Structures are given as C-alpha cells and as structure tokens.
Coordinates of C-alpha atoms in Angstrom, one line a residue:
Chain A
M222 CA 33.0 -9.0 -60.2
I223 CA 32.9 -7.4 -63.2
R224 CA 30.8 -9.2 -66.0
E225 CA 31.8 -9.3 -69.6
F226 CA 29.5 -7.7 -72.1
G227 CA 28.4 -10.7 -74.1
P228 CA 25.5 -12.3 -76.0
D229 CA 23.3 -12.6 -72.7
E230 CA 23.7 -8.9 -71.9
I231 CA 22.8 -8.1 -75.4
A232 CA 19.6 -10.3 -75.2
Y233 CA 18.7 -8.7 -72.1
L234 CA 18.9 -5.2 -73.9
V235 CA 16.8 -6.4 -76.6
F236 CA 14.2 -7.8 -74.2
A237 CA 14.1 -4.5 -72.3
A238 CA 13.2 -2.9 -75.7
R239 CA 9.7 -4.4 -75.3
W240 CA 9.0 -2.0 -72.2
T241 CA 10.0 0.9 -74.5
I242 CA 7.7 -0.2 -77.4
L243 CA 4.9 -1.0 -74.7
L244 CA 5.6 2.5 -73.3
T245 CA 5.4 4.2 -76.6
A246 CA 2.1 2.3 -77.6
A247 CA 0.3 3.0 -74.3
S248 CA 1.1 6.4 -74.4
L249 CA 0.0 6.7 -78.0
V250 CA -3.3 5.0 -77.5
F251 CA -4.3 7.6 -74.6
G252 CA -2.4 10.4 -76.6
S253 CA -4.6 9.8 -79.6
I254 CA -7.7 10.1 -77.4
I255 CA -6.5 13.4 -75.8
G256 CA -5.2 14.5 -79.1
L257 CA -8.0 14.0 -81.3
A258 CA -10.3 15.7 -78.4
L259 CA -7.9 18.9 -78.6
A260 CA -7.8 18.9 -82.3
I261 CA -11.5 19.2 -82.5
L262 CA -11.6 21.8 -79.8
R263 CA -9.0 23.7 -81.8
I264 CA -11.0 23.8 -84.9
M265 CA -14.8 23.9 -83.8
P266 CA -16.5 27.6 -84.1
F267 CA -16.5 28.1 -80.4
R268 CA -13.7 30.7 -79.3
P269 CA -13.3 29.7 -75.5
A270 CA -12.8 25.8 -76.5
N271 CA -9.9 26.9 -79.1
L272 CA -8.5 29.1 -76.6
L273 CA -8.5 26.4 -73.8
A274 CA -7.1 23.8 -76.3
L275 CA -4.4 26.3 -77.9
A276 CA -3.4 27.0 -73.9
Y277 CA -3.1 23.3 -73.3
V278 CA -0.9 22.8 -76.4
N279 CA 1.4 25.9 -75.6
L280 CA 1.9 24.7 -71.8
I281 CA 3.0 21.3 -73.0
Q282 CA 5.1 22.3 -76.2
G283 CA 6.6 25.3 -74.0
T284 CA 7.9 23.2 -71.1
P285 CA 10.5 20.3 -71.2
L286 CA 9.1 16.7 -71.4
L287 CA 11.6 15.9 -68.4
G288 CA 9.9 18.5 -66.1
Q289 CA 6.5 17.1 -67.1
L290 CA 7.7 13.5 -66.1
F291 CA 9.0 14.7 -62.8
V292 CA 6.0 16.6 -62.0
F293 CA 3.8 13.8 -62.7
F294 CA 6.1 11.3 -60.9
F295 CA 6.0 13.2 -57.7
G296 CA 2.5 14.9 -58.2
L297 CA 0.6 11.8 -58.6
S298 CA 2.1 10.4 -55.2
I299 CA 0.6 13.8 -53.9
L300 CA -2.9 12.8 -54.9
G301 CA -2.6 9.6 -52.9
L302 CA -2.2 7.2 -55.9
D303 CA 0.4 4.6 -56.2
V304 CA 3.7 5.9 -57.0
G305 CA 5.3 3.5 -59.6
A306 CA 7.2 4.8 -62.3
W307 CA 5.1 3.2 -64.9
P308 CA 1.9 5.1 -64.5
A309 CA 3.7 8.4 -64.1
A310 CA 5.4 7.9 -67.4
V311 CA 2.3 6.7 -69.2
T312 CA 0.5 9.9 -67.9
A313 CA 3.2 12.3 -68.8
F314 CA 3.8 10.8 -72.3
S315 CA 0.1 10.5 -73.0
L316 CA -0.6 14.1 -72.1
Y317 CA 2.8 15.0 -74.2
A318 CA 1.8 13.1 -77.1
G319 CA -1.7 14.6 -77.0
A320 CA -0.4 18.0 -77.3
F321 CA 1.7 17.2 -80.3
L322 CA -0.7 14.9 -82.1
A323 CA -3.4 17.7 -81.5
E324 CA -1.2 20.1 -83.6
I325 CA -0.7 17.6 -86.4
W326 CA -4.2 16.7 -86.5
R327 CA -5.5 20.4 -86.5
G328 CA -3.3 21.1 -89.3
S329 CA -4.5 18.0 -91.2
L330 CA -8.2 18.9 -90.5
Q331 CA -7.7 22.4 -91.6
S332 CA -6.0 21.5 -94.8
V333 CA -9.3 20.0 -96.1
P334 CA -10.6 22.6 -98.4
K335 CA -13.3 25.0 -96.9
T336 CA -15.4 23.9 -99.7
Q337 CA -15.9 20.4 -98.5
W338 CA -17.3 21.9 -95.3
E339 CA -19.7 24.2 -97.3
A340 CA -20.8 21.3 -99.5
S341 CA -21.3 19.1 -96.8
A342 CA -23.2 21.8 -94.8
S343 CA -25.7 22.2 -97.8
L344 CA -26.2 18.8 -97.9
A345 CA -28.0 19.3 -94.3
L346 CA -25.4 17.2 -92.4
T347 CA -25.0 18.0 -88.9
Y348 CA -21.5 19.3 -87.4
V349 CA -20.7 15.8 -86.3
Q350 CA -22.0 14.1 -89.5
R351 CA -19.7 16.6 -91.4
L352 CA -16.6 15.7 -89.5
R353 CA -17.4 11.9 -89.4
Y354 CA -18.0 11.4 -93.0
V355 CA -16.6 14.0 -95.0
I356 CA -13.6 16.0 -93.1
V357 CA -12.1 13.1 -91.1
P358 CA -11.5 10.6 -93.7
Q359 CA -9.7 13.3 -96.0
A360 CA -7.9 14.6 -93.1
L361 CA -6.5 11.0 -92.2
R362 CA -4.6 10.4 -95.3
I363 CA -2.9 13.8 -95.2
S364 CA -2.2 13.4 -91.2
L365 CA -0.7 9.6 -91.3
P366 CA 3.0 10.4 -92.7
P367 CA 3.4 13.0 -89.6
T368 CA 1.7 11.1 -87.4
V369 CA 4.2 8.1 -87.9
G370 CA 7.1 10.7 -87.8
F371 CA 5.8 11.8 -84.3
V372 CA 5.8 8.2 -83.2
V373 CA 9.6 8.2 -84.0
Q374 CA 10.0 11.1 -81.7
L375 CA 8.0 9.3 -78.8
V376 CA 10.0 6.1 -79.0
K377 CA 13.3 8.2 -78.5
N378 CA 11.6 10.4 -75.9
T379 CA 10.4 7.4 -73.8
S380 CA 14.3 6.8 -72.9
L381 CA 13.7 9.9 -70.4
A382 CA 11.5 7.6 -68.4
A383 CA 14.9 5.8 -67.4
L384 CA 15.7 9.0 -65.4
I385 CA 12.4 8.4 -63.1
G386 CA 13.8 4.8 -62.8
F387 CA 11.3 2.9 -65.0
V388 CA 13.2 -0.1 -66.6
E389 CA 13.0 0.3 -70.4
L390 CA 15.8 0.2 -72.8
T391 CA 18.1 2.9 -71.9
R392 CA 17.4 2.2 -68.0
A393 CA 18.4 -1.4 -69.1
G394 CA 21.5 -0.1 -70.4
Q395 CA 22.4 2.0 -67.4
I396 CA 22.0 -1.5 -65.4
I397 CA 24.2 -3.6 -67.7
N398 CA 26.5 -0.7 -67.7
A399 CA 26.9 -0.8 -64.0
A400 CA 27.5 -4.5 -64.1
T401 CA 30.0 -4.8 -66.8
Y402 CA 31.7 -1.3 -66.9
A403 CA 32.0 -1.2 -70.6
P404 CA 29.7 1.9 -71.3
L405 CA 30.9 2.5 -75.0
K406 CA 29.7 -1.2 -76.1
V407 CA 26.6 -1.0 -74.0
Y408 CA 25.2 2.4 -75.3
L409 CA 26.4 1.9 -78.7
T410 CA 24.2 -1.5 -78.6
V411 CA 21.2 0.5 -76.8
A412 CA 21.5 3.3 -79.7
A413 CA 21.4 0.3 -82.3
I414 CA 18.4 -1.2 -81.0
Y415 CA 16.7 2.3 -81.0
F416 CA 17.8 2.9 -84.6
V417 CA 16.4 -0.3 -85.7
I418 CA 13.0 0.6 -84.3
C419 CA 13.1 4.3 -85.3
F420 CA 14.8 4.1 -88.6
S421 CA 12.2 1.3 -89.8
L422 CA 9.3 4.0 -88.6
S423 CA 11.1 6.8 -90.4
M424 CA 11.1 4.7 -93.6
A425 CA 7.3 3.8 -93.2
S426 CA 6.6 7.5 -92.7
Q427 CA 8.6 8.5 -95.9
R428 CA 7.1 5.7 -98.0
L429 CA 3.5 6.6 -96.6
E430 CA 4.1 10.2 -97.7
R431 CA 5.2 9.3 -101.3
K432 CA 2.4 7.0 -101.5
L433 CA -0.4 9.2 -100.5
H434 CA 1.0 12.2 -102.2
V435 CA 0.9 10.5 -105.5
A436 CA -2.6 9.2 -105.0
R437 CA -3.8 12.8 -104.5
Chain B
M206 CA -5.2 14.1 -49.8
D207 CA -3.3 15.7 -46.8
Y208 CA -0.4 17.0 -48.5
R209 CA 0.3 20.8 -47.9
F210 CA 2.0 22.6 -50.8
R211 CA 5.0 24.6 -49.6
F212 CA 6.2 26.6 -52.5
G213 CA 7.7 28.9 -50.0
A214 CA 10.5 26.5 -49.6
L215 CA 11.7 27.5 -52.5
A216 CA 12.1 31.2 -51.9
P217 CA 15.8 30.8 -50.5
Y218 CA 16.8 29.7 -53.8
T219 CA 15.5 32.2 -56.1
D220 CA 19.3 33.1 -57.1
E221 CA 20.3 29.7 -57.8
I222 CA 17.1 29.4 -60.0
L223 CA 18.0 32.5 -61.8
E224 CA 21.3 31.4 -62.3
G225 CA 20.2 28.1 -63.9
M226 CA 18.2 29.8 -66.2
L227 CA 21.0 32.1 -67.3
L228 CA 23.0 28.9 -67.5
T229 CA 20.4 27.0 -69.7
L230 CA 20.4 30.3 -72.1
Q231 CA 23.9 30.2 -72.3
L232 CA 24.2 26.6 -73.2
S233 CA 21.3 27.0 -75.6
V234 CA 22.9 29.9 -77.4
L235 CA 26.2 28.2 -77.7
T236 CA 24.7 24.9 -78.9
I237 CA 22.5 27.0 -81.4
L238 CA 25.7 28.7 -82.7
I239 CA 27.8 25.5 -83.2
G240 CA 24.8 23.4 -84.2
F241 CA 23.7 25.8 -86.8
T242 CA 27.2 25.6 -88.3
V243 CA 27.4 21.9 -88.2
G244 CA 24.1 21.7 -89.9
V245 CA 25.0 24.1 -92.7
V246 CA 28.0 22.2 -93.4
A247 CA 26.3 18.9 -93.4
A248 CA 23.6 20.2 -95.7
A249 CA 26.2 21.4 -98.1
M250 CA 27.8 18.0 -97.9
R251 CA 24.4 16.4 -98.3
T252 CA 23.7 18.5 -101.6
S253 CA 27.1 18.3 -102.9
S254 CA 28.0 16.2 -106.0
A255 CA 30.5 14.1 -104.6
K256 CA 29.1 10.8 -103.5
P257 CA 31.1 10.1 -100.4
L258 CA 30.5 13.4 -98.9
R259 CA 26.8 12.8 -99.5
W260 CA 26.9 9.4 -97.9
I261 CA 28.7 10.6 -94.8
A262 CA 26.2 13.3 -94.2
S263 CA 23.4 10.9 -94.7
V264 CA 24.6 8.6 -92.2
Y265 CA 25.3 11.3 -89.9
V266 CA 21.7 12.7 -90.2
E267 CA 19.9 9.4 -90.2
T268 CA 21.9 8.0 -87.2
I269 CA 21.4 11.2 -84.8
R270 CA 17.8 11.6 -85.9
N271 CA 16.8 8.0 -85.1
T272 CA 18.5 7.5 -81.6
P273 CA 17.6 9.4 -78.4
L274 CA 19.5 12.4 -77.3
L275 CA 20.0 10.8 -73.7
V276 CA 21.5 7.7 -75.2
Q277 CA 23.8 9.9 -77.4
L278 CA 25.0 12.0 -74.3
F279 CA 25.8 8.8 -72.6
I280 CA 28.0 7.8 -75.4
V281 CA 29.7 10.9 -75.5
F282 CA 30.1 11.3 -71.7
F283 CA 30.4 7.8 -70.4
G284 CA 31.5 5.9 -73.6
L285 CA 34.3 8.3 -75.2
P286 CA 36.6 8.0 -72.1
S287 CA 37.1 4.3 -72.9
L288 CA 38.7 5.6 -76.1
G289 CA 41.1 8.1 -74.3
L290 CA 38.9 11.0 -74.8
R291 CA 37.8 12.3 -71.4
L292 CA 35.3 15.4 -71.1
T293 CA 33.9 17.3 -68.5
A294 CA 30.1 17.1 -68.2
G295 CA 29.7 20.7 -69.7
E296 CA 32.0 20.0 -72.7
A297 CA 30.0 16.5 -73.2
A298 CA 26.9 18.3 -72.9
L299 CA 27.8 21.0 -75.5
I300 CA 29.3 18.6 -77.9
G301 CA 26.1 16.2 -77.7
L302 CA 23.7 18.7 -77.8
S303 CA 25.5 20.5 -80.8
I304 CA 25.8 17.2 -83.0
N305 CA 22.1 16.5 -82.1
L306 CA 21.1 20.0 -83.3
G307 CA 23.2 20.0 -86.3
A308 CA 21.4 16.9 -87.6
Y309 CA 18.0 18.5 -87.5
T310 CA 19.3 21.8 -88.8
C311 CA 20.7 20.0 -91.7
E312 CA 17.5 18.6 -92.8
I313 CA 15.8 22.0 -92.3
V314 CA 18.5 23.9 -94.4
R315 CA 18.3 21.2 -97.1
A316 CA 14.7 21.4 -97.3
G317 CA 15.1 25.4 -97.9
I318 CA 17.3 25.2 -100.8
P319 CA 15.0 23.9 -103.4
S320 CA 12.4 26.6 -102.3
I321 CA 14.0 28.9 -104.6
P322 CA 12.5 28.9 -108.3
K323 CA 15.1 27.9 -110.6
S324 CA 14.2 30.8 -113.0
Q325 CA 15.5 33.2 -110.3
L326 CA 18.9 32.0 -110.4
E327 CA 18.7 32.0 -114.2
A328 CA 17.8 35.7 -114.0
G329 CA 20.7 36.4 -111.7
Y330 CA 23.1 34.9 -114.1
S331 CA 21.9 36.6 -117.0
L332 CA 22.3 39.9 -115.3
G333 CA 25.9 39.1 -115.3
L334 CA 26.2 38.0 -111.7
S335 CA 28.6 35.7 -110.4
R336 CA 28.0 32.3 -108.8
L337 CA 28.7 33.8 -105.2
Q338 CA 26.6 36.9 -105.8
V339 CA 23.8 34.9 -106.9
F340 CA 24.3 33.1 -103.9
R341 CA 24.7 36.2 -101.8
H342 CA 21.9 38.4 -103.3
V343 CA 19.4 35.8 -104.5
V344 CA 19.5 32.4 -102.7
L345 CA 20.6 33.1 -99.2
F346 CA 18.1 36.0 -98.0
Q347 CA 15.0 34.0 -99.3
A348 CA 16.4 30.6 -98.3
L349 CA 16.6 31.9 -94.8
K350 CA 13.1 33.4 -94.9
A351 CA 11.7 30.1 -96.1
I352 CA 13.4 28.0 -93.4
Y353 CA 13.4 30.7 -90.4
P354 CA 10.0 29.2 -89.0
S355 CA 11.0 25.7 -88.7
L356 CA 14.5 26.6 -87.7
S357 CA 13.4 28.8 -84.7
S358 CA 10.9 26.3 -83.5
Q359 CA 13.7 23.6 -83.9
F360 CA 15.9 26.0 -81.5
V361 CA 13.0 26.3 -78.9
L362 CA 12.8 22.4 -78.9
L363 CA 16.6 22.3 -78.5
M364 CA 16.6 24.9 -75.5
L365 CA 14.0 22.5 -73.9
A366 CA 16.1 19.5 -74.7
T367 CA 19.1 21.1 -72.8
S368 CA 17.1 19.8 -69.6
V369 CA 18.2 16.2 -70.5
V370 CA 21.9 17.2 -69.9
S371 CA 21.2 17.2 -66.2
A372 CA 21.1 13.5 -66.6
I373 CA 25.2 13.6 -67.0
S374 CA 25.3 16.1 -64.1
A375 CA 26.2 19.0 -66.6
N376 CA 25.1 22.3 -64.8
E377 CA 22.1 24.0 -66.1
L378 CA 18.4 24.7 -64.9
F379 CA 17.1 21.2 -64.3
H380 CA 20.6 20.5 -62.4
V381 CA 19.6 23.2 -60.2
A382 CA 16.3 21.6 -59.7
S383 CA 17.8 18.3 -58.4
F384 CA 20.1 20.3 -56.1
I385 CA 17.1 22.2 -54.5
D386 CA 15.1 19.1 -54.2
S387 CA 17.9 17.3 -52.5
R388 CA 18.0 20.4 -49.8
T389 CA 14.0 20.9 -49.3
F390 CA 12.7 17.5 -50.1
R391 CA 9.8 19.6 -51.7
S392 CA 10.0 17.6 -55.1
F393 CA 6.6 18.4 -56.5
E394 CA 7.0 22.2 -55.8
V395 CA 10.7 22.4 -57.0
Y396 CA 10.1 20.4 -60.4
S397 CA 6.6 22.0 -61.1
V398 CA 8.4 25.8 -60.6
I399 CA 11.4 24.9 -62.5
T400 CA 9.3 23.5 -65.4
L401 CA 7.3 26.6 -65.6
G402 CA 10.9 28.3 -65.6
Y403 CA 11.4 26.7 -68.7
L404 CA 8.0 28.0 -70.0
V405 CA 9.5 31.7 -69.3
L406 CA 12.5 30.9 -71.3
T407 CA 10.4 29.3 -74.3
I408 CA 8.4 32.6 -74.5
L409 CA 11.6 34.7 -74.4
F410 CA 12.9 32.6 -77.3
R411 CA 9.6 32.9 -79.1
V412 CA 9.4 36.7 -78.6
T413 CA 13.2 37.0 -79.5
F414 CA 12.8 34.9 -82.8
A415 CA 9.8 37.0 -83.8
A416 CA 11.4 40.3 -83.1
I417 CA 14.4 39.1 -85.2
Y418 CA 11.8 37.9 -88.1
W419 CA 10.2 41.2 -88.1
F420 CA 13.4 43.1 -88.0
V421 CA 15.2 41.0 -90.7
F422 CA 12.6 39.8 -93.0
A423 CA 9.2 41.3 -92.7
R424 CA 10.3 44.9 -93.0
R425 CA 12.0 44.4 -96.4
P426 CA 9.9 44.4 -99.4
A427 CA 9.4 41.0 -101.1
R428 CA 12.1 40.5 -103.7

C-alpha cells in the first residue's frame, strides 16, 4: 500500500534533520581540532611541518568527499573496527572539515600583521605565548565569518552520508519517498529543511562579517 | 588485521577507469560551459536596475547555495518526471550540475564587477569610447583577471562534485567505481584508487588553469 505524504511524514523528515545537525556538530568538533593543528603546522617556522600539512590539505581538497567517505566506510572495517556508517561518516567529515578549516584559519593567522609577531617577540614572549595572547585572539575575529560560511558547506555535504546508508535528512527523504512515491513533494520538503538551516547560518555569517568589519 | 590488499584485482579494469576519467572530464567541461553562461546571465540580472530581475536572481542564487547538490539532483531526476518532464540520468546530471554551478559563478562574477575603479570607466568615457567599448576594453579583461582565481577553484570543486551524480546512476568515474566494486568485491581497493584518480584530474585542472592564466593574463602588461 502506498502511504500519503502527510503531516506525519513531514514530521519524520524534520526529526531526521537532528542527525544532520548532530553529524555536522560532531565533525565540526573533531574537524576544528585537526584544523587548528594543521593551521599551526602550516605557519610555524619549520619547513617539513609546512609541507606535511600542505600535502594533507591538497590531498583532501583534491579528491571528492564522496570518495573519502567510501574509503573510510570500507577502510575502517579492514582495520577491524565496527563497520557502522556513523563512525565512518564522522571520520571522513572530520578529516574533510579539518583540511578546509586549516586553510581558512591559516589565512586568518597570516592576515595578522607581521609587526604584531615582532612586537610580541620583542616583549620576550615564547612562540606559544605569542600565538596564545597576541596572534590567535586577533585572527579569531577575522576567521569567524568564513568559518560559519564553511559550516553551511558542511551541513550540505553531510547529505552525502545518505549514500553510505547513514539515516540523516537526505536518507530519510529516500525512505519516505520509497513509502509514499511522491518524490517531488518529499525532496522539495527535504530541500526546504536544509534551506532553513543553511540560510540562517548564511545570514549569521553575513551579519558577523559586517559587524566585525565595522569594528576594525 | 588479516586483510590482504589486492590492488591487482583492478588491473583488468584499467580501460573502464580511464574511460570513466574521460566521462568525468567531459561532464565537467560541459557543465562549466553551461554553468558559467548561466552564472554570467544571473550576475547581470542581479546587478540590473530592474527590481523583478534582481529578485529572481537572488532567489535562484540563495536557494541553490543553501541546499545540497544531492537533493537538487534528486529533485531534477526523481521529482520532475511527476510534472511530466522525463530526463535520462545523464541529462538530469548535466542540468542539475549546471544550475548548481551557475549560482556559485553568479556570486563570483558579481564580486568581480566592483573591483574596477570607477575612475577607469570615467577615463574611458572621456576618451570618447562607447559603453560597449568601455566594457570590452576596460572592464571585461580586468574583471576576468580579478575573479579568475576563485572561478578556477570553483571549477575544480565542480569537477570533484560530479562524483555525486553517480547517486542518480549517471555514468562517470564514480559510477565506474561501483561497477568494478560489484564485479570484484574489492571495495576498499576500488574506492581508494578511484579517489586518487580524481586527484590526477584535479592536478590536470589546476595545471591547465595555471597555463591559461599565464597565457591570457600574466604575459600582458598591466593596464
């Protein structure tokens, strides 16, 4: 029997969006740790570290996210780990987010004027202290709008997790579509839910950009 | 860990992989041509003085940029037939990708237009050039040069994103991967090799774009 696409189905989709948000949040947490480490590796005055981080970033940015997702989905099981779609998706999205956040944050760190480095060095601060008290606080405000902008990308890209069978918003749409056979209504609803999430983030990013830009 | 890697299982499928790379390349180039045109038109609409045109272009850009490509493809491929528009997977992929790229291109192109100082336009007019001549000789080249870096990296991202159209069974490199996977069951080997295949395409794209930049923009003296 074919089900109608009604309020229950819409509610199911809206609730499925929590997995999209959860996946984004988890990837963002791990991705930030990776991204911060990489950004610092990229700017520290030690050539091999720069090159290593650069190679990582280029590898991730030069291959499709879908491919990374499949490699981790099948690769983790080879390592003898539990083969759920959730750990594979979180791993792949975290490594992906790490590479992009690293580039955003490297740019922000490097946009802090060189004189700030010199001034803090002449105050006899160590390298870590210089980063911690002088450079990072200034870079943070520069990096905030593009970081929020990247979160929009991440939310959208978590839809790819549907293709390894992780039930988030898009996969929920496929499931509902299989039951109701109303693809246009189902996917337009799915798109609308993504739009609400992403558009509010985009707006926030633009507002931050205006606010922080004026303050400078 | 007692898994034995057998990348050799892929060797009989070398031709399929190369053909898949070619298909991805074709799809990307076609999408870039159509998507860029759509983007330029949308950018013209977004900066025009007619309010309805501006409004339509903004709705288009914001809708596309705030929803996932995968869902857009599902709407085009699975949704449109219920409105009586039946497309093959390949057509749906090309249309979906072009609409998607158009929205991103629009924003890049729009950002490039104000990068030209107004005084240069005034200088052009005061030399007796027509509007078209000013656009052709003063604006176009400089605007293209300004947006070229973001435009070319957007094109690389697009090429990588074409892998997503395998989800609607359009034929390209990632679709070849699932084909080989279903024949050999060496999933990890297949997907890691195919993923690196995209890296080759990325490098190819970047080298080509750098060469184009060098020939078109870098060799000419700054104007």
